[in-house]
Tab-separated table of C-alpha atoms in Angstrom:
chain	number	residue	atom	x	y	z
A	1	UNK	CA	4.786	-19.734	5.037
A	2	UNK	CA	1.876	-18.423	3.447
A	3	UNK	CA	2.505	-16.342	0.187
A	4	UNK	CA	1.374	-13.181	-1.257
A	5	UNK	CA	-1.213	-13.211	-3.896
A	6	UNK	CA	0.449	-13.821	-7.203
A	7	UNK	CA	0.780	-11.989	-10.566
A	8	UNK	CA	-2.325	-13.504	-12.845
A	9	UNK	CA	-4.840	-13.760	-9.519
A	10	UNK	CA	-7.735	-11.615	-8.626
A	11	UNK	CA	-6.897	-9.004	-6.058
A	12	UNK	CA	-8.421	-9.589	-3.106
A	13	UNK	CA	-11.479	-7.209	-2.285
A	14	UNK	CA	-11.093	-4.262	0.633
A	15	UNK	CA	-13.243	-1.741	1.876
A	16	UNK	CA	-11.937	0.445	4.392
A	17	UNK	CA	-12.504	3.758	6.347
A	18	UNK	CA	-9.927	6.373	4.704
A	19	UNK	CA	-8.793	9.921	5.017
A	20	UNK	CA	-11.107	12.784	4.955
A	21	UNK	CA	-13.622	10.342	6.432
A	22	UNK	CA	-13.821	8.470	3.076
A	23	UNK	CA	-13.869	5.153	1.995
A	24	UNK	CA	-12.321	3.400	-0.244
A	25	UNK	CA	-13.677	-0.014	-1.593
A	26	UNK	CA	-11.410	-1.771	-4.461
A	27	UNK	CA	-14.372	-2.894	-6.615
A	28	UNK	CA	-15.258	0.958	-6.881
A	29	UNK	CA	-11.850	1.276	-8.843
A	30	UNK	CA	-12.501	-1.094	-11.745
A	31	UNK	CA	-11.399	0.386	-14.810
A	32	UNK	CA	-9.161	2.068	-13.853
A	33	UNK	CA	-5.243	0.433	-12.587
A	34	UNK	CA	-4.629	0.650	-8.836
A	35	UNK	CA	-1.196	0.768	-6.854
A	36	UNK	CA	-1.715	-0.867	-3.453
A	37	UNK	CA	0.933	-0.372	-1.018
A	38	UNK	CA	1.276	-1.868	2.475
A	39	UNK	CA	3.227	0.041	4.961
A	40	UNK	CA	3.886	0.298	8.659
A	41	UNK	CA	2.980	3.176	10.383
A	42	UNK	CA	2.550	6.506	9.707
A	43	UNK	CA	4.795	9.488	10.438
A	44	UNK	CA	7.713	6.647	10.665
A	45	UNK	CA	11.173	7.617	9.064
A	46	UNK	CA	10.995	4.340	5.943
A	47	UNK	CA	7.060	4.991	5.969
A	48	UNK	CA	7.381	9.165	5.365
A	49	UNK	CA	9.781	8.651	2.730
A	50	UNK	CA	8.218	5.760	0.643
A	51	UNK	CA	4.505	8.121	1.236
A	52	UNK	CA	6.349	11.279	-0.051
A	53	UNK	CA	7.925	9.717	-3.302
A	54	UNK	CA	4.631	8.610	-4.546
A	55	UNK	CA	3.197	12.097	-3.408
A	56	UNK	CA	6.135	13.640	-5.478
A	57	UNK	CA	5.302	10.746	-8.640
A	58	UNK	CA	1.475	11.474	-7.957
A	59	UNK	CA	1.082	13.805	-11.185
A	60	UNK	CA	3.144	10.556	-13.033
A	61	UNK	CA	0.636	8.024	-11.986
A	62	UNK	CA	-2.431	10.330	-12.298
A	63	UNK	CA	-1.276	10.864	-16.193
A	64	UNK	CA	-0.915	7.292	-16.216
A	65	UNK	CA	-4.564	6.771	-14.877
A	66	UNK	CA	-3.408	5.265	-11.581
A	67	UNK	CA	-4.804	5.437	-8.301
A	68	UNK	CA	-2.110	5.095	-5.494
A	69	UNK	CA	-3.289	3.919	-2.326
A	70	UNK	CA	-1.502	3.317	1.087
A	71	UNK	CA	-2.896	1.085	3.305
A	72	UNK	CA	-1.336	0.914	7.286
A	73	UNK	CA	-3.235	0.113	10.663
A	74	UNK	CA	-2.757	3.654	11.866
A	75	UNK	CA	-6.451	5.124	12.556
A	76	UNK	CA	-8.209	7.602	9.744
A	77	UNK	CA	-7.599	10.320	12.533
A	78	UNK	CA	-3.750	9.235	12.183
A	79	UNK	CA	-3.715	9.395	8.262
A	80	UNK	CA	-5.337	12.937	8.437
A	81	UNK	CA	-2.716	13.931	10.612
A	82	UNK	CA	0.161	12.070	8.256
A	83	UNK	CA	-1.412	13.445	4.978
A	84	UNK	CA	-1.316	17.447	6.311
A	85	UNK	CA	1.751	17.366	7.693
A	86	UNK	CA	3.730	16.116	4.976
A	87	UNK	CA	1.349	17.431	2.182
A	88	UNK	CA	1.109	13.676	0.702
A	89	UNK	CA	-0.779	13.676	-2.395
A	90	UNK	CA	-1.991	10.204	-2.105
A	91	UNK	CA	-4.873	7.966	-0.882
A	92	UNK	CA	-4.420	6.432	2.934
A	93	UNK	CA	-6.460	3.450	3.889
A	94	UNK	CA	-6.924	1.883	7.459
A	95	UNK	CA	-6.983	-1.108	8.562
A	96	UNK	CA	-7.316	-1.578	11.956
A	97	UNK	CA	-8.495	-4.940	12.581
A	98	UNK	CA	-5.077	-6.055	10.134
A	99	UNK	CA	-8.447	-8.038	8.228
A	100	UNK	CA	-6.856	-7.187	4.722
A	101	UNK	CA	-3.444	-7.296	5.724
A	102	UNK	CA	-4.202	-10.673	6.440
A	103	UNK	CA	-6.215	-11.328	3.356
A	104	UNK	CA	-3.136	-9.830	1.567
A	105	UNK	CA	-0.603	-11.943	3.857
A	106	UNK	CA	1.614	-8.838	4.814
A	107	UNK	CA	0.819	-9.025	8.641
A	108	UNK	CA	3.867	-11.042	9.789
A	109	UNK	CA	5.944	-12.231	12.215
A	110	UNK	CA	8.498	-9.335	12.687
A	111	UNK	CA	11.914	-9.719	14.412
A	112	UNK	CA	13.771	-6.213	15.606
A	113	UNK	CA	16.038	-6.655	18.054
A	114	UNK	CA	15.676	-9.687	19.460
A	115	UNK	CA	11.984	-8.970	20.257
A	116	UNK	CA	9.244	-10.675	17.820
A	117	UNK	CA	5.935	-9.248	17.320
A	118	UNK	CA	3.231	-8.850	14.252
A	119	UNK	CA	3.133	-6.316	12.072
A	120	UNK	CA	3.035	-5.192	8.666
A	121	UNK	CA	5.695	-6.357	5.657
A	122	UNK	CA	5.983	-3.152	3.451
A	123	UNK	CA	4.928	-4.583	0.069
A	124	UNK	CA	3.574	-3.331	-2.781
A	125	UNK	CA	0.898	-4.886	-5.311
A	126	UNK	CA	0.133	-3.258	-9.245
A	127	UNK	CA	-3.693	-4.122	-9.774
A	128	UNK	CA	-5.170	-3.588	-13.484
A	129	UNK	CA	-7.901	-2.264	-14.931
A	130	UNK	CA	-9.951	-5.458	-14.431
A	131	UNK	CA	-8.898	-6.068	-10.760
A	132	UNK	CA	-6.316	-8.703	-11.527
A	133	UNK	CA	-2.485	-8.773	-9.331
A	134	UNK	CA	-0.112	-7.972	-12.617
A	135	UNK	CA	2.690	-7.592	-9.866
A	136	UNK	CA	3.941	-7.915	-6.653
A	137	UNK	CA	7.179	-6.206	-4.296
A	138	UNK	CA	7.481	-8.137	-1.751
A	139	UNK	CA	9.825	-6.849	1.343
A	140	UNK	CA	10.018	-3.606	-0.488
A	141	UNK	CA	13.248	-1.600	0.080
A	142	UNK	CA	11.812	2.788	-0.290
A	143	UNK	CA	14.482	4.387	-2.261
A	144	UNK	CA	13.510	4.227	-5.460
A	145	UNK	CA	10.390	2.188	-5.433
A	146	UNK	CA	8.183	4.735	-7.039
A	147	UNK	CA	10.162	5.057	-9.641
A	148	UNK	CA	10.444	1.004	-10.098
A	149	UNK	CA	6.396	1.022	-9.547
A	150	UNK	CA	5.871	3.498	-12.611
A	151	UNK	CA	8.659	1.839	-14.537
A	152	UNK	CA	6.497	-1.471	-14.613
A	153	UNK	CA	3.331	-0.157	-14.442
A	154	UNK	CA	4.246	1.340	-18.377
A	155	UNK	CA	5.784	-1.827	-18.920
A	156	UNK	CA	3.312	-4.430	-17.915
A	157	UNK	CA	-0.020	-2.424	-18.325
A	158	UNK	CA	1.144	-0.488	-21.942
């Protein structure tokens, strides 16, 4: 099994269409440190929760000089429709080819209920100011993540 990249490696480069018919290219972030977090699908019970904790952490990580993004395969449509009904306060990305998911190794074999099928492994990747992974979640569990992501963020970027 492939692996995710690793703490110490280059991020790997994304541009994709976004909410509010943005888009949001990684290289455009240098300089400043960038939360990247894979997730599901939109409007999802795990997926709502884990987008409204970093909505509710969003003033942390903007005093911090972080930019949170989400990235699922849900259309830009879908993510408009996500972000206004739960009033999330963060940054959706989609990718609906699963191209960077790939690139990122999150798209993987699933197994729910007996039935196997591709999708995406919620995981979550802290990005400095010069583009380079300073750490990974892997198979992140939601409750308290945003907490743990701000937590190391202080710790590993100062």
């Amino acid at each position: 099994m492939t692996t995710l990249p690793e703490p110490g490696t280059t991020a790997p480069e994304f541009d994709l269409p976004a909410d509010g018919d943005a888009r949001i290219k990684l290289s455009d972030l240098r300089g400043t440190p960038v939360v990247v977090y894979f997730y599901p699908k939109d409007d999802t019970s795990g997926c709502t929760k884990q987008a409204i904790a970093f909505t509710e952490d969003a003033a942390k990580y903007k005093a911090a000089g972080i930019t949170v993004i989400g990235i699922s395969k849900d259309s830009p449509a879908s993510h408009d429709k996500f972000i206004a009904k739960h009033e999330l306060g963060i940054r959706l990305a989609s990718d609906e080819t699963t191209e960077v998911c790939q690139v990122y190794r999150v798209w993987v074999e699933k197994n729910m209920y007996g039935r196997k099928f591709m999708g995406i492994q919620r995981a979550t990747f802290l990005i400095d100011s010069d583009g380079v992974v300073r750490h990974v979640w892997p198979k992140v569990k939601v409750a308290g993540h945003s907490e743990d992501v701000l937590k190391t963020a202080a710790e590993t970027l100062g």
